[in-house]
Each structure stands twice: as C-alpha cells, then as structure tokens.
Amino acid sequence: MNRPLVITEDHDLLDDLLRVAAAAGAELDVVHAPAHARPYWNRAPLVVVGSDLADALAATGPPPRPRVLLVTRVPEDPDTWRKCVTVGAQTVLELPSAERRLVDEFADVVEPAARAGHVVCVAGGRGGAGASVLATSLAVSASRQRLRTLLVDADPLGGGLDLLLGQEEADGARWSDLVAREGRVSFTALQAALPTVAGLTLLSFHRGEVEPIPAEAMRSVLEAGLRGFDLVVVDLPRHPDSATVEALSRASTTLLVVTADVRGVLAAAQVLVGLRRHTGDVRAVVRSGVLDDEVVTTSLDVPYAGNLPDQPRLTAALNRGDVPPLGRRTALGRFCASFLHSMLRTEQ
C-alpha cells in the first residue's frame, strides 16, 4: 500500500509529523527536496508539505492533485495562505493545535475501507442476571460466524470479561493503558494492541484497583470499532456513567437481561429509566422464572428479544475458565444465533 508523503527539511516539524503519524498507525515516505518528491507525488494517498519547502515545491510545477495539506509550526503567519495557494494545498494546518485533525487525515488514508460496524450493548436488570455471560456469548458467536468482533468490558466492577473467556493472563492492552486516549484511534493499531481470543478482540480491565473509563477514551475506542469491526459488543454497568452514555448513544440495540421474578422486574425497571435517557432501542432478554415472559415485557413496556432458560453445566464450565457452551443444543447458542441472524438480516 502506498504511504502518505511528507516533504520538509524542518527536522522539528518532521519529528512532530512522525509522532502524529504513529498515533494514526501510519508509516510515511519522507523527502527533503522537492525534486525527490516526483516519484511519489501522484501515487501517495496524502501529501503533507512543510511550509519551509512550499515555495521550492511550487517552483517545480507539480500537477494538481487532491489531498495536499500545508503544515506549519508558525502560528498566524500571514504568508502561509499564499504558500497554500501556490503549492495547490487544500488547507493549512498549524501545529500543535491541528494535531487531532492531522491524525484523522493520516488515519483516513492508511486504514482499509470502513466496515460501518454496529454496537450492541448488554445490561443486567439486576446483579447476577447474566448480562456479562450474554455479552461474551454474543461476541464469541459472532466471531465464529467470521464477523470481525470487538468485545468491550465497560463495567469496572464486573469481575472481568477476560476471566469469562479464560484469558486473564493474555498479553495485550487493558483499559488502564487507554484511559488517557483522546481523539481518533486507528482500529488497526487498536486491534494489534488488544488481546485476541480465537479471532475475537477483547478490551477489559487489569486486576486490582480500576479507574472509571473517561468518556473521551470510550468515544475513541467505539469510533475505531465502528470503522474497523463488523460488531462491537459492550457489557455495561447497571448505573450509567459518562462512558456508558457514549456506548448507549452509538448502540443499534441494547439488550436488558431481566430475571422473571418480581424483584428482578422492579430492579430492571430502575435500570431501564437510565438506559432510555440515552438510547432508543432497548429489548428484554428474559431469564426464565416464576413470571411469564409476556408479563415481564408488558410490565416493562419493552420489546421482547427472547428467553434464556437456565443452562445445565454453564456455571461449572465458567468456573473451569471455559468459553460459555454455545452449541446448537444450548439455550445461549440458540439465542445468539437467532439474534445475530435477525440483526444481519435487518442490515441487508
């Protein structure tokens, strides 16, 4: 793949550009003289011209082309826009204030075509309802269907989705490595940094004390996920925080796992109030109990997504560190297959 081209002799500017490109997961072709740019000029997906060489480049008469940017480290230089016109650039970016825009520009040209993925959030109506198991099972099922899938643990007090997958020792980044992340994240860099389990990419927490996820970090991760993955599954806490709001605002569907008993329905009604403030499509997944499914969904006034009866040997499998059993004969396997089929059919 052709790489973005940088034309500059300014070493300080080049250092800045290399750092910004690294944040976008981009490698650059760099030339220090306009004449050396000719072999790259037409085939580079993006050309970044340092203001120090703009006039010299213009003197060589390069053919017009799209996606040329003039970059400067001198703020409000009145001569900059003249240089922009002479070199045929589309705009001027002043560093460091325009670094985030430049990250986006680099990322746009080095990432493969966006996948326009979908976010599915999963929340428990009460503690122990099984939301984390369902979120993990959906992600594993999607991955087995060869959908590029990202599973995001957004519940700091949930015990860790890596544990449900038996991957608590897996190498790779966790939330603590990403909490300072703002702006655009390359999904290729994100996928490379995170643990991957049988084709499934996982973002979870380190053991021990955890910090809340900043909204900006969640936003960066989800936007990368939407560009690079077919499906992003987010396991939510029951009490919405700013990171939860970011996930809900991007969700195609939010599944609320409700236990079919009076206490479970009343608790789910409280959780539902918070969910509805930030997302439109909330559906109930009913864990079998003393109440009929219709009674549960009518009481909550939510659409019915399906039923999950108790699954023999599920707890034993999870305690062994095994992935949740998801064969066709299991309740979890049937629900996940049906939900994913319905979701994919709706998108077509």
mmCIF file of C-alpha atoms in Angstrom:
data_model
loop_
_atom_site.group_PDB
_atom_site.id
_atom_site.type_symbol
_atom_site.label_atom_id
_atom_site.label_comp_id
_atom_site.label_asym_id
_atom_site.label_seq_id
_atom_site.Cartn_x
_atom_site.Cartn_y
_atom_site.Cartn_z
ATOM 1 C CA MET A 1 0.000 0.000 0.000
ATOM 2 C CA ASN A 2 1.288 3.474 -0.891
ATOM 3 C CA ARG A 3 2.166 5.634 2.104
ATOM 4 C CA PRO A 4 1.491 9.314 2.834
ATOM 5 C CA LEU A 5 4.244 11.594 1.563
ATOM 6 C CA VAL A 6 5.901 14.284 3.704
ATOM 7 C CA ILE A 7 8.022 16.999 2.081
ATOM 8 C CA THR A 8 10.093 19.065 4.540
ATOM 9 C CA GLU A 9 13.624 19.917 5.649
ATOM 10 C CA ASP A 10 12.468 21.182 9.050
ATOM 11 C CA HIS A 11 13.610 18.500 11.496
ATOM 12 C CA ASP A 12 11.402 19.759 14.341
ATOM 13 C CA LEU A 13 8.368 19.720 12.068
ATOM 14 C CA LEU A 14 9.277 16.249 10.840
ATOM 15 C CA ASP A 15 9.530 14.983 14.418
ATOM 16 C CA ASP A 16 6.016 16.273 15.048
ATOM 17 C CA LEU A 17 4.692 14.669 11.870
ATOM 18 C CA LEU A 18 6.266 11.310 12.653
ATOM 19 C CA ARG A 19 4.729 11.356 16.122
ATOM 20 C CA VAL A 20 1.285 12.252 14.790
ATOM 21 C CA ALA A 21 1.527 9.597 12.080
ATOM 22 C CA ALA A 22 2.439 6.983 14.676
ATOM 23 C CA ALA A 23 -0.700 7.861 16.642
ATOM 24 C CA ALA A 24 -2.708 7.121 13.492
ATOM 25 C CA GLY A 25 -0.848 3.881 12.791
ATOM 26 C CA ALA A 26 0.672 5.356 9.615
ATOM 27 C CA GLU A 27 4.112 4.946 8.088
ATOM 28 C CA LEU A 28 5.423 7.798 5.926
ATOM 29 C CA ASP A 29 7.575 8.382 2.901
ATOM 30 C CA VAL A 30 9.740 11.430 3.662
ATOM 31 C CA VAL A 31 11.697 13.543 1.162
ATOM 32 C CA HIS A 32 13.850 16.569 1.941
ATOM 33 C CA ALA A 33 13.919 18.128 -1.527
ATOM 34 C CA PRO A 34 11.010 18.855 -3.905
ATOM 35 C CA ALA A 35 12.742 17.114 -6.818
ATOM 36 C CA HIS A 36 12.807 13.873 -4.841
ATOM 37 C CA ALA A 37 9.025 14.020 -4.400
ATOM 38 C CA ARG A 38 8.233 13.414 -8.099
ATOM 39 C CA PRO A 39 8.101 9.590 -7.982
ATOM 40 C CA TYR A 40 5.679 9.718 -5.027
ATOM 41 C CA TRP A 41 3.539 12.735 -5.924
ATOM 42 C CA ASN A 42 0.733 11.075 -7.864
ATOM 43 C CA ARG A 43 0.594 7.746 -6.070
ATOM 44 C CA ALA A 44 0.718 8.912 -2.428
ATOM 45 C CA PRO A 45 -2.782 8.874 -0.877
ATOM 46 C CA LEU A 46 -1.943 12.089 1.028
ATOM 47 C CA VAL A 47 0.780 14.721 0.631
ATOM 48 C CA VAL A 48 1.873 16.849 3.590
ATOM 49 C CA VAL A 49 4.052 19.815 2.625
ATOM 50 C CA GLY A 50 6.079 21.685 5.227
ATOM 51 C CA SER A 51 5.802 25.447 4.898
ATOM 52 C CA ASP A 52 9.609 25.585 4.690
ATOM 53 C CA LEU A 53 9.591 23.912 1.234
ATOM 54 C CA ALA A 54 6.282 25.165 -0.147
ATOM 55 C CA ASP A 55 7.763 27.789 -2.464
ATOM 56 C CA ALA A 56 10.509 25.474 -3.684
ATOM 57 C CA LEU A 57 7.940 22.773 -4.401
ATOM 58 C CA ALA A 58 5.685 25.209 -6.265
ATOM 59 C CA ALA A 59 8.634 26.201 -8.464
ATOM 60 C CA THR A 60 8.854 22.612 -9.778
ATOM 61 C CA GLY A 61 5.279 22.844 -11.109
ATOM 62 C CA PRO A 62 3.767 19.705 -9.577
ATOM 63 C CA PRO A 63 0.499 18.606 -11.282
ATOM 64 C CA PRO A 64 -2.723 19.369 -9.374
ATOM 65 C CA ARG A 65 -3.954 16.564 -7.130
ATOM 66 C CA PRO A 66 -6.369 16.123 -4.202
ATOM 67 C CA ARG A 67 -5.412 15.691 -0.547
ATOM 68 C CA VAL A 68 -2.470 18.063 -0.277
ATOM 69 C CA LEU A 69 -2.006 19.730 3.124
ATOM 70 C CA LEU A 70 0.340 22.573 4.057
ATOM 71 C CA VAL A 71 1.647 22.207 7.628
ATOM 72 C CA THR A 72 3.404 24.856 9.690
ATOM 73 C CA ARG A 73 4.661 25.329 13.229
ATOM 74 C CA VAL A 74 4.485 29.153 12.920
ATOM 75 C CA PRO A 75 1.088 30.384 14.142
ATOM 76 C CA GLU A 76 -0.809 33.069 12.226
ATOM 77 C CA ASP A 77 1.936 33.594 9.640
ATOM 78 C CA PRO A 78 0.387 35.955 7.018
ATOM 79 C CA ASP A 79 2.473 34.327 4.275
ATOM 80 C CA THR A 80 1.171 30.830 4.957
ATOM 81 C CA TRP A 81 -2.016 31.082 2.885
ATOM 82 C CA ARG A 82 -0.087 32.422 -0.102
ATOM 83 C CA LYS A 83 2.105 29.327 0.093
ATOM 84 C CA CYS A 84 -1.001 27.178 0.393
ATOM 85 C CA VAL A 85 -2.326 28.533 -2.915
ATOM 86 C CA THR A 86 0.970 28.303 -4.786
ATOM 87 C CA VAL A 87 1.535 24.653 -3.831
ATOM 88 C CA GLY A 88 -2.080 23.660 -4.560
ATOM 89 C CA ALA A 89 -2.886 22.585 -1.000
ATOM 90 C CA GLN A 90 -6.474 22.266 0.176
ATOM 91 C CA THR A 91 -5.874 23.783 3.603
ATOM 92 C CA VAL A 92 -3.299 24.903 6.169
ATOM 93 C CA LEU A 93 -2.798 23.022 9.446
ATOM 94 C CA GLU A 94 -0.989 24.790 12.278
ATOM 95 C CA LEU A 95 0.712 22.528 14.787
ATOM 96 C CA PRO A 96 0.234 21.727 17.586
ATOM 97 C CA SER A 97 -3.375 22.984 17.570
ATOM 98 C CA ALA A 98 -4.321 20.935 14.473
ATOM 99 C CA GLU A 99 -2.702 17.665 15.584
ATOM 100 C CA ARG A 100 -6.027 15.884 16.080
ATOM 101 C CA ARG A 101 -7.168 16.865 12.578
ATOM 102 C CA LEU A 102 -3.887 15.606 11.150
ATOM 103 C CA VAL A 103 -4.247 12.274 12.981
ATOM 104 C CA ASP A 104 -7.645 11.904 11.300
ATOM 105 C CA GLU A 105 -6.182 12.722 7.894
ATOM 106 C CA PHE A 106 -3.422 10.124 8.249
ATOM 107 C CA ALA A 107 -5.819 7.501 9.608
ATOM 108 C CA ASP A 108 -8.303 8.035 6.773
ATOM 109 C CA VAL A 109 -5.778 7.081 4.138
ATOM 110 C CA VAL A 110 -3.983 4.195 5.856
ATOM 111 C CA GLU A 111 -6.974 2.288 7.200
ATOM 112 C CA PRO A 112 -8.814 -0.159 4.953
ATOM 113 C CA ALA A 113 -12.321 0.716 3.839
ATOM 114 C CA ALA A 114 -14.518 1.316 6.857
ATOM 115 C CA ARG A 115 -16.782 -1.559 7.840
ATOM 116 C CA ALA A 116 -19.582 0.592 9.282
ATOM 117 C CA GLY A 117 -19.948 -1.792 12.198
ATOM 118 C CA HIS A 118 -22.738 -1.899 14.751
ATOM 119 C CA VAL A 119 -22.720 -1.541 18.523
ATOM 120 C CA VAL A 120 -24.817 -3.849 20.704
ATOM 121 C CA CYS A 121 -24.938 -3.022 24.412
ATOM 122 C CA VAL A 122 -25.888 -5.525 27.097
ATOM 123 C CA ALA A 123 -27.011 -4.551 30.601
ATOM 124 C CA GLY A 124 -28.275 -6.544 33.565
ATOM 125 C CA GLY A 125 -31.618 -5.723 35.164
ATOM 126 C CA ARG A 126 -30.029 -6.662 38.477
ATOM 127 C CA GLY A 127 -26.754 -8.092 39.699
ATOM 128 C CA GLY A 128 -26.201 -11.692 38.662
ATOM 129 C CA ALA A 129 -28.763 -11.598 35.841
ATOM 130 C CA GLY A 130 -26.188 -12.883 33.365
ATOM 131 C CA ALA A 131 -25.502 -9.806 31.245
ATOM 132 C CA SER A 132 -21.731 -10.394 31.113
ATOM 133 C CA VAL A 133 -22.215 -14.015 30.073
ATOM 134 C CA LEU A 134 -24.653 -12.956 27.351
ATOM 135 C CA ALA A 135 -22.347 -10.197 26.072
ATOM 136 C CA THR A 136 -19.435 -12.624 25.926
ATOM 137 C CA SER A 137 -21.552 -15.294 24.236
ATOM 138 C CA LEU A 138 -22.795 -12.884 21.573
ATOM 139 C CA ALA A 139 -19.247 -11.793 20.807
ATOM 140 C CA VAL A 140 -17.927 -15.366 20.635
ATOM 141 C CA SER A 141 -20.845 -16.441 18.417
ATOM 142 C CA ALA A 142 -20.281 -13.514 16.057
ATOM 143 C CA SER A 143 -16.566 -14.273 15.852
ATOM 144 C CA ARG A 144 -17.335 -17.909 14.996
ATOM 145 C CA GLN A 145 -19.508 -16.607 12.160
ATOM 146 C CA ARG A 146 -16.392 -14.816 10.869
ATOM 147 C CA LEU A 147 -17.645 -11.390 11.822
ATOM 148 C CA ARG A 148 -14.808 -9.138 12.930
ATOM 149 C CA THR A 149 -15.843 -8.589 16.560
ATOM 150 C CA LEU A 150 -14.720 -6.370 19.435
ATOM 151 C CA LEU A 151 -15.898 -7.174 22.969
ATOM 152 C CA VAL A 152 -15.691 -4.190 25.333
ATOM 153 C CA ASP A 153 -15.874 -4.550 29.118
ATOM 154 C CA ALA A 154 -17.369 -1.291 30.375
ATOM 155 C CA ASP A 155 -18.205 -2.461 33.890
ATOM 156 C CA PRO A 156 -15.232 -1.814 36.223
ATOM 157 C CA LEU A 157 -16.874 -3.870 38.987
ATOM 158 C CA GLY A 158 -17.981 -6.785 36.818
ATOM 159 C CA GLY A 159 -15.084 -9.139 37.525
ATOM 160 C CA GLY A 160 -13.597 -9.009 34.031
ATOM 161 C CA LEU A 161 -14.745 -10.447 30.711
ATOM 162 C CA ASP A 162 -11.243 -11.840 30.179
ATOM 163 C CA LEU A 163 -11.993 -14.187 33.085
ATOM 164 C CA LEU A 164 -15.156 -15.436 31.344
ATOM 165 C CA LEU A 165 -13.017 -16.282 28.341
ATOM 166 C CA GLY A 166 -10.291 -17.897 30.436
ATOM 167 C CA GLN A 167 -7.841 -15.265 29.176
ATOM 168 C CA GLU A 168 -6.996 -13.218 32.267
ATOM 169 C CA GLU A 169 -3.270 -13.801 31.607
ATOM 170 C CA ALA A 170 -3.445 -12.927 27.904
ATOM 171 C CA ASP A 171 -0.910 -10.403 26.634
ATOM 172 C CA GLY A 172 -2.210 -7.084 25.394
ATOM 173 C CA ALA A 173 -3.511 -3.685 26.451
ATOM 174 C CA ARG A 174 -6.245 -3.125 29.019
ATOM 175 C CA TRP A 175 -8.347 -0.061 29.840
ATOM 176 C CA SER A 176 -5.626 1.335 32.096
ATOM 177 C CA ASP A 177 -3.419 1.623 29.006
ATOM 178 C CA LEU A 178 -6.095 3.601 27.133
ATOM 179 C CA VAL A 179 -7.698 5.879 29.726
ATOM 180 C CA ALA A 180 -5.718 8.910 28.529
ATOM 181 C CA ARG A 181 -6.684 8.319 24.902
ATOM 182 C CA GLU A 182 -8.427 11.219 23.165
ATOM 183 C CA GLY A 183 -9.144 11.821 19.531
ATOM 184 C CA ARG A 184 -9.021 9.298 16.756
ATOM 185 C CA VAL A 185 -7.555 5.830 17.267
ATOM 186 C CA SER A 186 -6.559 3.671 14.319
ATOM 187 C CA PHE A 187 -8.600 0.472 14.514
ATOM 188 C CA THR A 188 -5.672 -1.494 13.078
ATOM 189 C CA ALA A 189 -3.446 -0.215 15.899
ATOM 190 C CA LEU A 190 -6.219 -0.874 18.444
ATOM 191 C CA GLN A 191 -6.709 -4.437 17.268
ATOM 192 C CA ALA A 192 -2.983 -5.073 17.306
ATOM 193 C CA ALA A 193 -2.665 -3.761 20.867
ATOM 194 C CA LEU A 194 -5.563 -5.697 22.421
ATOM 195 C CA PRO A 195 -5.701 -9.403 23.323
ATOM 196 C CA THR A 196 -7.257 -11.609 20.661
ATOM 197 C CA VAL A 197 -9.015 -14.845 21.591
ATOM 198 C CA ALA A 198 -9.852 -17.171 18.685
ATOM 199 C CA GLY A 199 -10.395 -14.200 16.391
ATOM 200 C CA LEU A 200 -12.263 -12.161 18.994
ATOM 201 C CA THR A 201 -10.670 -8.871 20.098
ATOM 202 C CA LEU A 202 -11.147 -8.040 23.790
ATOM 203 C CA LEU A 203 -10.841 -4.845 25.823
ATOM 204 C CA SER A 204 -11.111 -5.488 29.556
ATOM 205 C CA PHE A 205 -9.645 -4.274 32.865
ATOM 206 C CA HIS A 206 -6.491 -5.085 34.784
ATOM 207 C CA ARG A 207 -6.912 -6.830 38.110
ATOM 208 C CA GLY A 208 -6.829 -4.670 41.230
ATOM 209 C CA GLU A 209 -7.944 -1.086 41.611
ATOM 210 C CA VAL A 210 -9.542 0.303 38.463
ATOM 211 C CA GLU A 211 -10.291 3.824 37.341
ATOM 212 C CA PRO A 212 -13.542 4.915 35.713
ATOM 213 C CA ILE A 213 -13.382 4.980 31.922
ATOM 214 C CA PRO A 214 -13.250 8.573 30.659
ATOM 215 C CA ALA A 215 -15.916 9.413 28.112
ATOM 216 C CA GLU A 216 -13.236 10.527 25.644
ATOM 217 C CA ALA A 217 -11.464 7.158 25.825
ATOM 218 C CA MET A 218 -14.695 5.220 25.296
ATOM 219 C CA ARG A 219 -15.586 7.502 22.388
ATOM 220 C CA SER A 220 -12.208 6.898 20.721
ATOM 221 C CA VAL A 221 -12.445 3.123 21.143
ATOM 222 C CA LEU A 222 -16.023 2.876 19.871
ATOM 223 C CA GLU A 223 -15.399 5.087 16.862
ATOM 224 C CA ALA A 224 -12.425 2.904 15.948
ATOM 225 C CA GLY A 225 -14.615 -0.143 16.499
ATOM 226 C CA LEU A 226 -17.354 1.178 14.236
ATOM 227 C CA ARG A 227 -14.825 1.773 11.456
ATOM 228 C CA GLY A 228 -12.967 -1.493 11.724
ATOM 229 C CA PHE A 229 -15.222 -4.171 13.187
ATOM 230 C CA ASP A 230 -18.469 -5.715 11.996
ATOM 231 C CA LEU A 231 -19.802 -5.880 15.546
ATOM 232 C CA VAL A 232 -18.897 -4.199 18.841
ATOM 233 C CA VAL A 233 -20.474 -5.757 21.951
ATOM 234 C CA VAL A 234 -20.341 -3.640 25.121
ATOM 235 C CA ASP A 235 -21.024 -5.064 28.581
ATOM 236 C CA LEU A 236 -22.493 -2.154 30.564
ATOM 237 C CA PRO A 237 -22.692 -1.424 34.298
ATOM 238 C CA ARG A 238 -26.185 -1.048 35.726
ATOM 239 C CA HIS A 239 -25.528 2.539 36.824
ATOM 240 C CA PRO A 240 -24.811 4.680 33.727
ATOM 241 C CA ASP A 241 -21.677 6.803 33.824
ATOM 242 C CA SER A 242 -20.226 9.070 31.138
ATOM 243 C CA ALA A 243 -18.571 6.140 29.322
ATOM 244 C CA THR A 244 -21.841 4.198 29.381
ATOM 245 C CA VAL A 245 -23.604 7.169 27.791
ATOM 246 C CA GLU A 246 -21.055 7.141 24.951
ATOM 247 C CA ALA A 247 -21.804 3.473 24.285
ATOM 248 C CA LEU A 248 -25.580 3.821 24.531
ATOM 249 C CA SER A 249 -25.629 6.785 22.172
ATOM 250 C CA ARG A 250 -23.996 4.602 19.487
ATOM 251 C CA ALA A 251 -25.941 1.391 20.122
ATOM 252 C CA SER A 252 -28.048 -0.140 17.386
ATOM 253 C CA THR A 253 -29.715 -2.269 20.058
ATOM 254 C CA THR A 254 -29.425 -2.552 23.824
ATOM 255 C CA LEU A 255 -30.332 -5.863 25.447
ATOM 256 C CA LEU A 256 -31.603 -5.722 29.036
ATOM 257 C CA VAL A 257 -31.325 -9.086 30.795
ATOM 258 C CA VAL A 258 -34.289 -9.468 33.183
ATOM 259 C CA THR A 259 -34.895 -12.261 35.670
ATOM 260 C CA ALA A 260 -38.541 -13.348 35.572
ATOM 261 C CA ASP A 261 -39.438 -12.621 39.183
ATOM 262 C CA VAL A 262 -40.982 -9.637 40.915
ATOM 263 C CA ARG A 263 -37.740 -8.301 42.380
ATOM 264 C CA GLY A 264 -35.945 -8.766 39.072
ATOM 265 C CA VAL A 265 -38.602 -6.851 37.130
ATOM 266 C CA LEU A 266 -38.683 -3.985 39.628
ATOM 267 C CA ALA A 267 -34.891 -3.711 39.576
ATOM 268 C CA ALA A 268 -34.864 -3.822 35.762
ATOM 269 C CA ALA A 269 -37.418 -1.014 35.646
ATOM 270 C CA GLN A 270 -34.968 1.215 37.511
ATOM 271 C CA VAL A 271 -32.116 0.331 35.160
ATOM 272 C CA LEU A 272 -34.400 0.899 32.181
ATOM 273 C CA VAL A 273 -35.005 4.512 33.197
ATOM 274 C CA GLY A 274 -31.292 5.260 32.812
ATOM 275 C CA LEU A 275 -30.974 3.361 29.530
ATOM 276 C CA ARG A 276 -33.890 5.130 27.877
ATOM 277 C CA ARG A 277 -32.371 8.538 28.525
ATOM 278 C CA HIS A 278 -29.555 7.761 26.120
ATOM 279 C CA THR A 279 -30.693 5.177 23.564
ATOM 280 C CA GLY A 280 -33.798 4.347 21.595
ATOM 281 C CA ASP A 281 -33.938 0.578 21.032
ATOM 282 C CA VAL A 282 -34.000 -1.403 24.296
ATOM 283 C CA ARG A 283 -35.170 -5.036 24.248
ATOM 284 C CA ALA A 284 -35.702 -7.502 27.064
ATOM 285 C CA VAL A 285 -33.951 -10.859 27.280
ATOM 286 C CA VAL A 286 -35.922 -12.813 29.876
ATOM 287 C CA ARG A 287 -34.242 -15.289 32.208
ATOM 288 C CA SER A 288 -36.832 -17.972 32.971
ATOM 289 C CA GLY A 289 -38.513 -17.718 36.355
ATOM 290 C CA VAL A 290 -41.882 -17.595 38.064
ATOM 291 C CA LEU A 291 -43.329 -14.901 35.748
ATOM 292 C CA ASP A 292 -44.357 -15.410 32.154
ATOM 293 C CA ASP A 293 -42.254 -13.659 29.529
ATOM 294 C CA GLU A 294 -45.224 -11.605 28.360
ATOM 295 C CA VAL A 295 -45.876 -10.399 31.903
ATOM 296 C CA VAL A 296 -42.243 -9.262 32.166
ATOM 297 C CA THR A 297 -42.167 -7.368 28.866
ATOM 298 C CA THR A 298 -45.602 -5.824 29.391
ATOM 299 C CA SER A 299 -44.651 -4.631 32.856
ATOM 300 C CA LEU A 300 -41.508 -3.001 31.491
ATOM 301 C CA ASP A 301 -43.112 -1.865 28.216
ATOM 302 C CA VAL A 302 -40.181 -3.098 26.127
ATOM 303 C CA PRO A 303 -39.978 -5.337 23.041
ATOM 304 C CA TYR A 304 -39.186 -8.994 23.602
ATOM 305 C CA ALA A 305 -35.778 -10.189 22.376
ATOM 306 C CA GLY A 306 -36.007 -13.780 23.583
ATOM 307 C CA ASN A 307 -35.876 -16.170 26.508
ATOM 308 C CA LEU A 308 -32.873 -17.700 28.237
ATOM 309 C CA PRO A 309 -33.752 -20.727 30.385
ATOM 310 C CA ASP A 310 -31.217 -21.984 32.876
ATOM 311 C CA GLN A 311 -28.476 -23.917 31.113
ATOM 312 C CA PRO A 312 -27.172 -27.027 32.847
ATOM 313 C CA ARG A 313 -23.429 -27.132 33.436
ATOM 314 C CA LEU A 314 -22.955 -23.481 32.408
ATOM 315 C CA THR A 315 -21.692 -22.419 35.830
ATOM 316 C CA ALA A 316 -19.298 -25.360 36.002
ATOM 317 C CA ALA A 317 -17.902 -24.514 32.558
ATOM 318 C CA LEU A 318 -17.337 -20.868 33.502
ATOM 319 C CA ASN A 319 -15.641 -21.826 36.769
ATOM 320 C CA ARG A 320 -13.236 -24.017 34.798
ATOM 321 C CA GLY A 321 -12.327 -20.994 32.672
ATOM 322 C CA ASP A 322 -14.050 -22.422 29.590
ATOM 323 C CA VAL A 323 -15.811 -20.283 26.999
ATOM 324 C CA PRO A 324 -19.615 -20.441 27.530
ATOM 325 C CA PRO A 325 -21.028 -23.534 25.763
ATOM 326 C CA LEU A 326 -22.666 -22.252 22.580
ATOM 327 C CA GLY A 327 -23.649 -25.324 20.599
ATOM 328 C CA ARG A 328 -26.980 -25.527 18.795
ATOM 329 C CA ARG A 329 -28.414 -27.580 21.624
ATOM 330 C CA THR A 330 -27.687 -24.913 24.235
ATOM 331 C CA ALA A 331 -30.066 -22.079 25.106
ATOM 332 C CA LEU A 332 -27.280 -19.497 24.844
ATOM 333 C CA GLY A 333 -26.146 -20.824 21.480
ATOM 334 C CA ARG A 334 -29.658 -20.765 20.019
ATOM 335 C CA PHE A 335 -30.383 -17.260 21.301
ATOM 336 C CA CYS A 336 -27.110 -15.810 19.998
ATOM 337 C CA ALA A 337 -27.516 -17.435 16.595
ATOM 338 C CA SER A 338 -31.090 -16.166 16.303
ATOM 339 C CA PHE A 339 -30.258 -12.629 17.434
ATOM 340 C CA LEU A 340 -27.272 -12.290 15.108
ATOM 341 C CA HIS A 341 -29.243 -13.678 12.173
ATOM 342 C CA SER A 342 -32.027 -11.181 12.841
ATOM 343 C CA MET A 343 -29.562 -8.299 13.171
ATOM 344 C CA LEU A 344 -27.717 -9.148 9.972
ATOM 345 C CA ARG A 345 -30.958 -9.664 8.037
ATOM 346 C CA THR A 346 -32.176 -6.232 9.174
ATOM 347 C CA GLU A 347 -28.987 -4.608 7.859
ATOM 348 C CA GLN A 348 -29.390 -6.093 4.385
#
